[in-house]
mmCIF file of C-alpha atoms and ligand atoms in Angstrom:
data_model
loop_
_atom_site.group_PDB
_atom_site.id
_atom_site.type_symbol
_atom_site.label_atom_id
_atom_site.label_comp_id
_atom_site.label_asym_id
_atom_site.label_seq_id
_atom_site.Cartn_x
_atom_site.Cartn_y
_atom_site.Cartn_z
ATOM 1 C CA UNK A 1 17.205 -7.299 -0.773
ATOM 2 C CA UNK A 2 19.532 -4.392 -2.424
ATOM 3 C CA UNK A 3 16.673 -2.130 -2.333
ATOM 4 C CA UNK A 4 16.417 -2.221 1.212
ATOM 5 C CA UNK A 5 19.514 -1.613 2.237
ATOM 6 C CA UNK A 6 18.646 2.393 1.501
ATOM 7 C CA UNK A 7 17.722 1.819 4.918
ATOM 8 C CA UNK A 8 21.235 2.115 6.548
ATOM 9 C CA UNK A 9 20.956 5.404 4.802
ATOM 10 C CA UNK A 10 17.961 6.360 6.693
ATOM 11 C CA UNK A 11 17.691 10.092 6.100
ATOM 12 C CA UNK A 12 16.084 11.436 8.760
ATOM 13 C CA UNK A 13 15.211 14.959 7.687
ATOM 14 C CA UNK A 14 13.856 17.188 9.958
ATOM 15 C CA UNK A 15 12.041 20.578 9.060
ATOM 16 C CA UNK A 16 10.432 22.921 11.463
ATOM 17 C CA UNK A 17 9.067 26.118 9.407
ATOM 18 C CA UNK A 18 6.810 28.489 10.063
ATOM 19 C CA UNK A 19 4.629 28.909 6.951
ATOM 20 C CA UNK A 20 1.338 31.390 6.226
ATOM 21 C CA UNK A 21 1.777 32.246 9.906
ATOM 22 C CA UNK A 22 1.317 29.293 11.280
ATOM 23 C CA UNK A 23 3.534 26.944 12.931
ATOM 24 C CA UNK A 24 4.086 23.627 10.573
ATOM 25 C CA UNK A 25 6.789 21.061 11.184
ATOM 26 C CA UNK A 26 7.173 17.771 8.956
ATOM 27 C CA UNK A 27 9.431 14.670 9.364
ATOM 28 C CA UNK A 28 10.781 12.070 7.069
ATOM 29 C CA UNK A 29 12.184 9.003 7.563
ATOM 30 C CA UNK A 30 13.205 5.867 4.880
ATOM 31 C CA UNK A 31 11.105 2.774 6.945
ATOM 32 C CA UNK A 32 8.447 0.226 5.331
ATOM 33 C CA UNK A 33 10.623 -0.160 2.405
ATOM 34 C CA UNK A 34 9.951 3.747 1.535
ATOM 35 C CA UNK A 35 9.434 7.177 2.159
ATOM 36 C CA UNK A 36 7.829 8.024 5.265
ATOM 37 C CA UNK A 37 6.538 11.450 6.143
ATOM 38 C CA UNK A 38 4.340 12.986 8.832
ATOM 39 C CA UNK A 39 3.485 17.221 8.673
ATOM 40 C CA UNK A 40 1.925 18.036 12.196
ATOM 41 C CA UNK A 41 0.163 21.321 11.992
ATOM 42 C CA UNK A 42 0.277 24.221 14.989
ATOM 43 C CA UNK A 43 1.196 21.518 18.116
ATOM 44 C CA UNK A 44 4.592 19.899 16.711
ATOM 45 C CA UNK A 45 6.308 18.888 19.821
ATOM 46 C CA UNK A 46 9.110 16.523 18.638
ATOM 47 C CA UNK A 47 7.963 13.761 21.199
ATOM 48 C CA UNK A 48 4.593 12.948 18.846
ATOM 49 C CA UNK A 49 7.225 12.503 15.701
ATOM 50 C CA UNK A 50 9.257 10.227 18.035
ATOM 51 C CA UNK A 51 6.123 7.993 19.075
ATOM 52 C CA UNK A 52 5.006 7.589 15.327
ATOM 53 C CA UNK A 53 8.163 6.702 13.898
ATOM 54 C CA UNK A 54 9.263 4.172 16.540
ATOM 55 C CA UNK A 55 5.931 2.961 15.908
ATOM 56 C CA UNK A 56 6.288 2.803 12.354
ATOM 57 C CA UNK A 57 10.053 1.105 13.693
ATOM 58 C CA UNK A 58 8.096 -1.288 15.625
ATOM 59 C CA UNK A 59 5.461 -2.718 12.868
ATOM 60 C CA UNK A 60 8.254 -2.855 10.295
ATOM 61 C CA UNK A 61 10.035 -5.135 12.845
ATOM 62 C CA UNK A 62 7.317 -7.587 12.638
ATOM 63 C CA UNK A 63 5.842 -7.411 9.670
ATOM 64 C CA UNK A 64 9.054 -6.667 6.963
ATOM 65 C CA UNK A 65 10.235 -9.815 4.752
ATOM 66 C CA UNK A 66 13.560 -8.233 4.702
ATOM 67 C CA UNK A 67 13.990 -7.927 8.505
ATOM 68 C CA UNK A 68 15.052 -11.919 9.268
ATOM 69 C CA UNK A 69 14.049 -11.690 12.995
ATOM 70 C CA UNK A 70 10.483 -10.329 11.523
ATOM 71 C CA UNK A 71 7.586 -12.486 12.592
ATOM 72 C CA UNK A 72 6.815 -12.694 8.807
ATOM 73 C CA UNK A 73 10.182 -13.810 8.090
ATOM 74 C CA UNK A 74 9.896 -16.427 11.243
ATOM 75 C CA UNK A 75 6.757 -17.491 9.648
ATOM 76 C CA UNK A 76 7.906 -17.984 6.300
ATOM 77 C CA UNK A 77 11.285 -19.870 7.260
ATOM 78 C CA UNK A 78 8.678 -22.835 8.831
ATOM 79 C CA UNK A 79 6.662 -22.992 5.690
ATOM 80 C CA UNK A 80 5.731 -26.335 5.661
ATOM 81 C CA UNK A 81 7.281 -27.637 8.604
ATOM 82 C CA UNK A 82 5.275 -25.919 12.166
ATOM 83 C CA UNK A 83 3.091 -23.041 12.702
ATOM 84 C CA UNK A 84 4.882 -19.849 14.511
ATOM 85 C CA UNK A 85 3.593 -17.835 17.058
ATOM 86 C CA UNK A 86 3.669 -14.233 16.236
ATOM 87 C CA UNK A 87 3.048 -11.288 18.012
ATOM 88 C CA UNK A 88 -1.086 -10.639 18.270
ATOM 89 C CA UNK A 89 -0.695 -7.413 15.815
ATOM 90 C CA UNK A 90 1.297 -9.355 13.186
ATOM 91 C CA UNK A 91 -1.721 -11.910 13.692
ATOM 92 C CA UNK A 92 -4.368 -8.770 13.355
ATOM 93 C CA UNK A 93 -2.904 -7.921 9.879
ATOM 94 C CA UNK A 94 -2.806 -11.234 8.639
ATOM 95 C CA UNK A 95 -6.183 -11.896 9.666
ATOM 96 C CA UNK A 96 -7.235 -8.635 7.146
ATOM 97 C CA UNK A 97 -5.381 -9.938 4.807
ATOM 98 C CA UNK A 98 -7.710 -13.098 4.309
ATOM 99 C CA UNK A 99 -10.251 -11.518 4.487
ATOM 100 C CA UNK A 100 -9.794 -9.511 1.536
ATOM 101 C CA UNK A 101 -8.303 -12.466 0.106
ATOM 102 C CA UNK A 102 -11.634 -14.396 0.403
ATOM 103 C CA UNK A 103 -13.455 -10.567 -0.199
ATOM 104 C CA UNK A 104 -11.618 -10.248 -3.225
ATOM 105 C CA UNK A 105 -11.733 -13.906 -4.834
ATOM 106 C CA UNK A 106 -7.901 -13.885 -4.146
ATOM 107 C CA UNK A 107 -6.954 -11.121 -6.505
ATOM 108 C CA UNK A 108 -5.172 -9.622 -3.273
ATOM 109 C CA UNK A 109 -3.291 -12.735 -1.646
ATOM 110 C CA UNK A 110 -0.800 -12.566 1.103
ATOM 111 C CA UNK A 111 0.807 -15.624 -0.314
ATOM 112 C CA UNK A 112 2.863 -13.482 -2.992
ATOM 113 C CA UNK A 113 5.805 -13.585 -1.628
ATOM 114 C CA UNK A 114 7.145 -16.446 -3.815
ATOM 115 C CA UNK A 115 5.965 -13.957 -7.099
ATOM 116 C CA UNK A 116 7.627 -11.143 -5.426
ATOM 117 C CA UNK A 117 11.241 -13.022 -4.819
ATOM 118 C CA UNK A 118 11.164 -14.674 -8.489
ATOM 119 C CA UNK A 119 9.892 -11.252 -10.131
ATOM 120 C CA UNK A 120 12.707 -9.143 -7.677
ATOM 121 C CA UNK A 121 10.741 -5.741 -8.882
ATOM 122 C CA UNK A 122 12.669 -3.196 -7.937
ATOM 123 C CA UNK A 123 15.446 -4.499 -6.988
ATOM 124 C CA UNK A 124 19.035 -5.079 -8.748
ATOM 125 C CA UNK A 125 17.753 -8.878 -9.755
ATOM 126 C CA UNK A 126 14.765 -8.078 -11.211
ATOM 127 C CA UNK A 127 14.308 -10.051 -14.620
ATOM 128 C CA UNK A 128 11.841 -11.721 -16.269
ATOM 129 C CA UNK A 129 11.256 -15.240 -15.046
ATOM 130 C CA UNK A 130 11.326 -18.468 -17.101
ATOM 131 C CA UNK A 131 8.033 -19.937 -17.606
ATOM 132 C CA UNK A 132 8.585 -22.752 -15.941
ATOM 133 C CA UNK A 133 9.855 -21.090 -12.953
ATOM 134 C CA UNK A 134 6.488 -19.264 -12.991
ATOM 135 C CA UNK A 135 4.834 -22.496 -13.111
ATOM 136 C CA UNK A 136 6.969 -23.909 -9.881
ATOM 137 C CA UNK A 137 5.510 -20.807 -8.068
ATOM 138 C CA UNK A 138 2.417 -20.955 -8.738
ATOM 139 C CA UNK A 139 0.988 -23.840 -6.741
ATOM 140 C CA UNK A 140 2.774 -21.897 -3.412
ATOM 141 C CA UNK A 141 0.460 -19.159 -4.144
ATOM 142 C CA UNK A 142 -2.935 -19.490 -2.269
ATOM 143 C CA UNK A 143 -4.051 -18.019 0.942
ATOM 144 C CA UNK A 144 -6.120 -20.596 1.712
ATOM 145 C CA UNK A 145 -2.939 -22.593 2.606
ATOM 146 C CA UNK A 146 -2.962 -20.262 5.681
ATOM 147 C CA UNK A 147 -3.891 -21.676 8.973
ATOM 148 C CA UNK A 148 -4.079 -19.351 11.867
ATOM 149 C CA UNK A 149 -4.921 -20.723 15.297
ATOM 150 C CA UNK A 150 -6.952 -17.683 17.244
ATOM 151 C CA UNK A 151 -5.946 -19.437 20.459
ATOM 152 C CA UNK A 152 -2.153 -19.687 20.561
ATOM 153 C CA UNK A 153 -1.586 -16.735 17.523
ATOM 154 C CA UNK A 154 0.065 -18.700 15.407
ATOM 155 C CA UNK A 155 0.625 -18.836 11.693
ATOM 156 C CA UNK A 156 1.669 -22.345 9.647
ATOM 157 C CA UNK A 157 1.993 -21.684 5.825
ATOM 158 C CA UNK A 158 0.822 -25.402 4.929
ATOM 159 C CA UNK A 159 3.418 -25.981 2.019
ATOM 160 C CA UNK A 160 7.623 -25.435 2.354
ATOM 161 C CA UNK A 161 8.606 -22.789 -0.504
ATOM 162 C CA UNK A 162 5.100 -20.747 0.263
ATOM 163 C CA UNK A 163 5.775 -17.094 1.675
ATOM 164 C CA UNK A 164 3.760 -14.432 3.329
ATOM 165 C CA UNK A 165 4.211 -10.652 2.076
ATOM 166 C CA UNK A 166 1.931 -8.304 3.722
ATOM 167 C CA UNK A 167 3.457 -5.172 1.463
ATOM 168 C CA UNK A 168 0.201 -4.700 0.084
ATOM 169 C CA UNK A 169 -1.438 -3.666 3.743
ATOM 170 C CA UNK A 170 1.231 -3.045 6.346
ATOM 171 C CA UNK A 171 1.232 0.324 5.204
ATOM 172 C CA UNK A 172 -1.794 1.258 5.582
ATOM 173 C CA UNK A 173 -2.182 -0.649 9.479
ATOM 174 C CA UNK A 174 1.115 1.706 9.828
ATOM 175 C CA UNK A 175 -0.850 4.370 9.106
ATOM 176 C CA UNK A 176 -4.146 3.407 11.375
ATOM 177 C CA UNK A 177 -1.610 3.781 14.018
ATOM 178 C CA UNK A 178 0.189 7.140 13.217
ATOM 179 C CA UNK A 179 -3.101 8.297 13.316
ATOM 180 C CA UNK A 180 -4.067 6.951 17.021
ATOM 181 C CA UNK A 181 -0.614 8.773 18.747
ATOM 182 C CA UNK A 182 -1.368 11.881 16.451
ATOM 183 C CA UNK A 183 -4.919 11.969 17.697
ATOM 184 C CA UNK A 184 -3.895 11.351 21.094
ATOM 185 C CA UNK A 185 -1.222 13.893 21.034
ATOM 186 C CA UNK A 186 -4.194 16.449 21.026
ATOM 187 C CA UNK A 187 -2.752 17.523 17.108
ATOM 188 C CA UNK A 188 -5.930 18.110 15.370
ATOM 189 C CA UNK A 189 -4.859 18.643 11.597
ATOM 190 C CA UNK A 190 -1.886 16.370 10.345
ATOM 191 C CA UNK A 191 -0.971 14.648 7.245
ATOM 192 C CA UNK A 192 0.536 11.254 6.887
ATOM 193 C CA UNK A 193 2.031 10.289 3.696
ATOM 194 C CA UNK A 194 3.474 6.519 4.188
ATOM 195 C CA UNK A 195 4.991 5.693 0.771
ATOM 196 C CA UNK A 196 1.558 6.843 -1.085
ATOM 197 C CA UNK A 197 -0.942 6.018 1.864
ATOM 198 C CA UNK A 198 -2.211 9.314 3.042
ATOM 199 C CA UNK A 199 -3.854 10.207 5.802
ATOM 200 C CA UNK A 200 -5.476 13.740 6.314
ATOM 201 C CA UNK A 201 -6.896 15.340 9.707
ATOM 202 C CA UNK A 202 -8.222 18.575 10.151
ATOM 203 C CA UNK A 203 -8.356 20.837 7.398
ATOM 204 C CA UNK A 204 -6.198 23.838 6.531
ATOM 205 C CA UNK A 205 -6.219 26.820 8.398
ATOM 206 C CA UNK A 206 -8.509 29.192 6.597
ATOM 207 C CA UNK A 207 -10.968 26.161 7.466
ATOM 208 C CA UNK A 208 -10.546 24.567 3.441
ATOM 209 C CA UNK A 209 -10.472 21.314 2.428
ATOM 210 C CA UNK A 210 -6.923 19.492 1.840
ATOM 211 C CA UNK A 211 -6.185 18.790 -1.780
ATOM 212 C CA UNK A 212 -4.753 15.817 -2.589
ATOM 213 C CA UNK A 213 -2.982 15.553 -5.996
ATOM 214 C CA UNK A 214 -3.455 12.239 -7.986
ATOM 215 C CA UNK A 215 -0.198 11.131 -9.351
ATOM 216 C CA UNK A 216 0.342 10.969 -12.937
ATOM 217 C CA UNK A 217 1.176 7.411 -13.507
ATOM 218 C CA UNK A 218 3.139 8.290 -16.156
ATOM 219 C CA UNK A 219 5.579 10.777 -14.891
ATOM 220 C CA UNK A 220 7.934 11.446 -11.633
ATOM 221 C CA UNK A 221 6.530 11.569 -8.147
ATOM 222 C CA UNK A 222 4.827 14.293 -7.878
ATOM 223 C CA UNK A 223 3.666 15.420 -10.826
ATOM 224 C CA UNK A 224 -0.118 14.947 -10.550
ATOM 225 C CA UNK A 225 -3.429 14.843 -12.723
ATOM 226 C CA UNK A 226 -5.418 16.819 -10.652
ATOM 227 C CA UNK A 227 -6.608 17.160 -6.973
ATOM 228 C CA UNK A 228 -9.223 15.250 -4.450
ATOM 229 C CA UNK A 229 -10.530 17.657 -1.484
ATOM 230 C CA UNK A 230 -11.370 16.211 0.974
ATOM 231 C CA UNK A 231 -10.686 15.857 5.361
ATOM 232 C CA UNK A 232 -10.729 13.421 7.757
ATOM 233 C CA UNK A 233 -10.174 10.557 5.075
ATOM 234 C CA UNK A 234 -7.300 8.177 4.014
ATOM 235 C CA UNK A 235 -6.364 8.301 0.537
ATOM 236 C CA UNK A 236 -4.230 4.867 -0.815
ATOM 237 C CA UNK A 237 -3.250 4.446 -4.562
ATOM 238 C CA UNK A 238 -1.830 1.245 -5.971
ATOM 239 C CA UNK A 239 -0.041 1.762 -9.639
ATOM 240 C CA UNK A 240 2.253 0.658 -11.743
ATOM 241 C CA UNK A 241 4.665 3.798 -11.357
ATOM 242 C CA UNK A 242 5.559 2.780 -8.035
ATOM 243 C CA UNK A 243 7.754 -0.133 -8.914
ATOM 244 C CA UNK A 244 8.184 -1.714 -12.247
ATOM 245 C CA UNK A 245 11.320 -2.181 -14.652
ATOM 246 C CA UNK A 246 10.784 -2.302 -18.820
ATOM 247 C CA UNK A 247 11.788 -4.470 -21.408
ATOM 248 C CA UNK A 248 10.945 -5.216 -25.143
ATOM 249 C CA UNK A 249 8.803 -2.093 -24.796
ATOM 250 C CA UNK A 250 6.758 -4.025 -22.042
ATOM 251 C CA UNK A 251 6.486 -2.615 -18.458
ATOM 252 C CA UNK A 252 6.630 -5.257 -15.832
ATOM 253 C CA UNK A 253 5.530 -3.823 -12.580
ATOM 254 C CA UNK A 254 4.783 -5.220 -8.931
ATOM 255 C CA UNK A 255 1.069 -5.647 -8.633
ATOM 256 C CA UNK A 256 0.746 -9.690 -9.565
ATOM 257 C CA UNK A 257 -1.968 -11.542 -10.218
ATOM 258 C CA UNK A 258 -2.094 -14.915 -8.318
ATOM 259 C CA UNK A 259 -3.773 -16.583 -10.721
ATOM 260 C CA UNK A 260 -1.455 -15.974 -13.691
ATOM 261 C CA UNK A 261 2.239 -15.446 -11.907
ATOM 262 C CA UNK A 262 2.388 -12.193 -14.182
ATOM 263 C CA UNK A 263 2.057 -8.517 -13.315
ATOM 264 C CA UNK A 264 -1.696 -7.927 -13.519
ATOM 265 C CA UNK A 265 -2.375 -6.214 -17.294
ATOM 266 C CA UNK A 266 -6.204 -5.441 -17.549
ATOM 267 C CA UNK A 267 -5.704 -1.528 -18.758
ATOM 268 C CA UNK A 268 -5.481 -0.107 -15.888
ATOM 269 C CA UNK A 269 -2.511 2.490 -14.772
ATOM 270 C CA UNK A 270 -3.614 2.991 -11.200
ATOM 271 C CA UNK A 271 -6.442 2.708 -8.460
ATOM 272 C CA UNK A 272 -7.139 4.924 -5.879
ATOM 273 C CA UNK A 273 -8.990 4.370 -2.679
ATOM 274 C CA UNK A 274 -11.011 7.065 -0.618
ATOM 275 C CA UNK A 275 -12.241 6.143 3.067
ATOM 276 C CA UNK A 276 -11.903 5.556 6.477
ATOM 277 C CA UNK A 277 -9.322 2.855 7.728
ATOM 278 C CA UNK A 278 -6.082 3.014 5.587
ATOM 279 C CA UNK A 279 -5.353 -0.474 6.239
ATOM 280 C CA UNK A 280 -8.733 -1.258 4.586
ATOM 281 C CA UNK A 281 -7.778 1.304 1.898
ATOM 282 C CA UNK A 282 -4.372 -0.234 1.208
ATOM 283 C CA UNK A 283 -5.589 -3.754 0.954
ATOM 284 C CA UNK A 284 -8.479 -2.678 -1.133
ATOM 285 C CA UNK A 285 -6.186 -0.332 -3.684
ATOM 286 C CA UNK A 286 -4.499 -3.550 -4.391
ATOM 287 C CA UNK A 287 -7.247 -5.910 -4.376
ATOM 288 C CA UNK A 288 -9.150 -3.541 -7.242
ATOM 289 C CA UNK A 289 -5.928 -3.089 -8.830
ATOM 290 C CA UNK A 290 -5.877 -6.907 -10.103
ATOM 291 C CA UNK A 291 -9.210 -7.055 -10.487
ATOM 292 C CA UNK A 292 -8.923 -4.968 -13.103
ATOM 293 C CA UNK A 293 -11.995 -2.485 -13.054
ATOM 294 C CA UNK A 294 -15.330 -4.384 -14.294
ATOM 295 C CA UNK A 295 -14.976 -6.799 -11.210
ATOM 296 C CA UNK A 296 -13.607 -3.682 -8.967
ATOM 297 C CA UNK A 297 -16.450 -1.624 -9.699
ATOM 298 C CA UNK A 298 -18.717 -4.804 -8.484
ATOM 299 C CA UNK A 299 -16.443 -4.865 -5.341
ATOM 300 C CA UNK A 300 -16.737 -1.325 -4.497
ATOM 301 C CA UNK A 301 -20.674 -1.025 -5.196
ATOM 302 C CA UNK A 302 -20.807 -3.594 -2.086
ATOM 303 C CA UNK A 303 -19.320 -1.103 0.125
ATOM 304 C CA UNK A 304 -20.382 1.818 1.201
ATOM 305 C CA UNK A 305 -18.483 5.045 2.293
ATOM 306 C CA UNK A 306 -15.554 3.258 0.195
ATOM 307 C CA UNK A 307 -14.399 5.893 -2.840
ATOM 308 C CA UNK A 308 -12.606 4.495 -5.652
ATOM 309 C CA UNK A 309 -10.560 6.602 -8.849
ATOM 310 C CA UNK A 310 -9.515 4.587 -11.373
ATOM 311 C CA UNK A 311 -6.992 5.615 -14.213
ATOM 312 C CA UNK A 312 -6.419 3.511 -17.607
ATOM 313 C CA UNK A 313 -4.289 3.572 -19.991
ATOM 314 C CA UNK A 314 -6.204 4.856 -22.408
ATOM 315 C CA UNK A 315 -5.954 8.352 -20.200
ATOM 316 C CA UNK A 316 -9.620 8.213 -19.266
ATOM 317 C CA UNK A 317 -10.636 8.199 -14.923
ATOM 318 C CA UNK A 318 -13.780 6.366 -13.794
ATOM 319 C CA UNK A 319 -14.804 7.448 -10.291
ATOM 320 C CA UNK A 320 -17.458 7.296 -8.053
ATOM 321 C CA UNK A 321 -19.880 9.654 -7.229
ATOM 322 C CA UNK A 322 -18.417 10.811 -3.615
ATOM 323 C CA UNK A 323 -15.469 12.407 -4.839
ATOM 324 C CA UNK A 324 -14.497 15.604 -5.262
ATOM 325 C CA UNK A 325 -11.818 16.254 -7.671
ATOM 326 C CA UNK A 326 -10.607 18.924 -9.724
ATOM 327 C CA UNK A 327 -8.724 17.561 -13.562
ATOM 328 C CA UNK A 328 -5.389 19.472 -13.901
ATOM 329 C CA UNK A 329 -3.882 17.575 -16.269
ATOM 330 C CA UNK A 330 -6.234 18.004 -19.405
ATOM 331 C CA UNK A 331 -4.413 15.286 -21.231
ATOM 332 C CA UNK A 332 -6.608 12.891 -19.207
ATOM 333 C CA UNK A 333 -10.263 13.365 -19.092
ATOM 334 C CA UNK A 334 -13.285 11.836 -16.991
ATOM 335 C CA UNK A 335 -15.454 9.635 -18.766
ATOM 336 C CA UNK A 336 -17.669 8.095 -16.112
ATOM 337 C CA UNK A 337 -18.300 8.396 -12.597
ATOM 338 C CA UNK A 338 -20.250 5.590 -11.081
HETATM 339 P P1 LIG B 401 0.440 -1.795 -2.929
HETATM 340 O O1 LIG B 401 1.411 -0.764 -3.356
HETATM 341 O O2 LIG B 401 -0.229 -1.555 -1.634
HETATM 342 O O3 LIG B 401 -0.554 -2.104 -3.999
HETATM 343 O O4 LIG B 401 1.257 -3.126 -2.650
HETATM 344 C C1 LIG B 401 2.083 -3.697 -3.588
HETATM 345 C C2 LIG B 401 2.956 -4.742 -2.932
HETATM 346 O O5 LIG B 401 2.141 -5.804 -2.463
HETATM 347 C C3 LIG B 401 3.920 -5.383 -3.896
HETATM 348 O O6 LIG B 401 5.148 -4.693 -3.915
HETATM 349 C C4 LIG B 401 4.044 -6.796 -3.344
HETATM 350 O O7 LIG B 401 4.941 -6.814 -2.254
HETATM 351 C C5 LIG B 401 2.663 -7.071 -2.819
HETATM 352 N N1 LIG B 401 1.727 -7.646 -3.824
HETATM 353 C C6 LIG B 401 1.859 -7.696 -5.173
HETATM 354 N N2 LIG B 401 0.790 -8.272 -5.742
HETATM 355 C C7 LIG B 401 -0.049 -8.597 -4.721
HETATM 356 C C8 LIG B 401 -1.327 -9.233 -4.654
HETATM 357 N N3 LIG B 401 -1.968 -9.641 -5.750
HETATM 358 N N4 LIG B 401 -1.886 -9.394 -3.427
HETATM 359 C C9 LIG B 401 -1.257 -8.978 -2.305
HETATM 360 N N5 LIG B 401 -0.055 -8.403 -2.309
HETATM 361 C C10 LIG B 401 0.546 -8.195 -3.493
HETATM 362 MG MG1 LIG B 402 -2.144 -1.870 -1.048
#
């Protein structure tokens, strides 16, 4: 829970700039267990900042494992003994999250949260675990051990030790809603960059696409591989950069499969998902992730209007057909797009 205590150290920085002319103002805040930050272009009254990130405040309150009064954290401290009403948004995520459990053959499972405690990634008490302690865990690990009643909103996580972690998705609903205040705030071309799920509205001024850089998954935030262009669209990567520690030359990062108790190794360094809905986006990134990229591709064929970028190890990037990207990084190269 180390990690998370950054969060007394919230650093709320505040710019307000005027770039190329026009007026530009971005915020950042530390919430959602990372870096938070909304640029509002031309209309930047300080009021729209306020609403997102008390909205942002607000989901983290319910849906955080590391907040004890969460409704997750109510939820997972009855595991096995009574269900737990929780507020009707908590229950709106969750409900997305089975369904791209059952979507996704459980590659993306909300029932993690036993991997994620026993794996700590990321935190000061990260370690390898024992194999048997792997083997304890994995029985607690199954989203169909879920039952939601529709009628009273409430969540029972059938067996004790089992635990709900919706980090793979509450981003991305966080996002969904940024975007509803920042729409309704008039603001017409915004970016929102929760932790790695972006969000882009509008384009720039001289009427150009945005260009979103891909992150090298093998170097320090921000140094990219090339660029996506592209408006109006939600952009959500899952790799193993973002949290991961090494040992015996092996990197052991945070995307797990379910099946296995193990960080999911298939040859993949990261997935990125282009559409509409960033919570869709977020739970998908992960989802494909695991999946590894034979079944992914199968996943994404079945959906249209979904975009997905996927980078291996091996330096090549698969993508599909609707993207628009420009290769910076010649070190990498394209060897397919679907
Ligand atoms: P993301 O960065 O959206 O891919 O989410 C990664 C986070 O989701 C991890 O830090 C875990 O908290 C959680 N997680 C890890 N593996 C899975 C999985 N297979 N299904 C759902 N959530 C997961
Ligand atoms: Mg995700």
């Amino acid at each position: 829970m180390k990690t998370f205590n950054i969060i007394i150290f919230t650093v709320i920085i505040s710019l307000c700039f005027i770039s190329c002319g026009q007026k530009q103002s971005s915020h950042t805040e530390f919430a959602l267990g990372t870096v938070c930050s909304v640029t509002l272009f031309e209309q930047s009254e300080k009021s729209i900042y306020n609403e997102v990130f008390s909205r942002i405040r607000e989901i983290e309150n319910l849906m955080s494992v590391n907040i004890p009064s969460s409704d997750i954290s109510r939820v997972n401290a009855a595991a096995g003994t009574e269900p737990v009403i929780v507020h009707e948004e908590t229950f709106k995520v969750i409900e997305r999250a089975l369904y791209y459990a059952e979507f996704s053959g459980g590659a993306f499972d909300l029932t993690v949260g036993p991997l994620v405690s026993l794996w700590g990634i990321g935190k000061e008490e990260q370690r390898i675990p024992l194999r048997q302690e792997i083997l304890d865990a994995l029985p607690l690990i199954n989203w169909r051990n879920v039952e939601l009643d529709r009628q009273k909103k409430s969540v029972f996580l059938k067996i004790k030790g089992m635990s709900l972690d919706l980090g793979a998705i509450a981003k991305g609903y966080a996002a969904d809603e940024a975007v509803k205040i920042i729409k309704r705030g008039g603001v017409k071309r915004a970016i929102i960059d929760l932790g790695g799920n972006i969000v882009v509205l509008g384009e720039k001024k001289d009427g150009s696409l945005w260009n979103v850089g891909i992150q090298n998954p093998d170097k320090n935030r921000g140094d990219v591989i090339g660029f996506l262009q592209l408006t109006e669209k939600t952009i959500v990567t899952s790799g193993v950069y973002e949290r991961f520690f090494e040992e015996n030359n092996q990197r052991y990062h945070h995307l797990f499969d379910p099946s296995r108790g193990y960080p999911a190794k298939n040859g993949l360094l990261s997935v990125t998902l282009i559409t509409d809905i960033s919570m869709d986006a977020d739970a998908l990134s992960t989802a494909l992730f695991v999946l590894g990229y034979e079944e992914g591709k199968k996943l994404i064929a079945s959906l249209p209007g979904t975009e997905a970028f996927f980078v291996f190890e091996d330096r090549s990037i698969i993508m599909t057909d609707g993207i628009n990207f420009t290769l910076t990084d010649k070190t990498f190269y394209i060897k397919n797009i679907l």
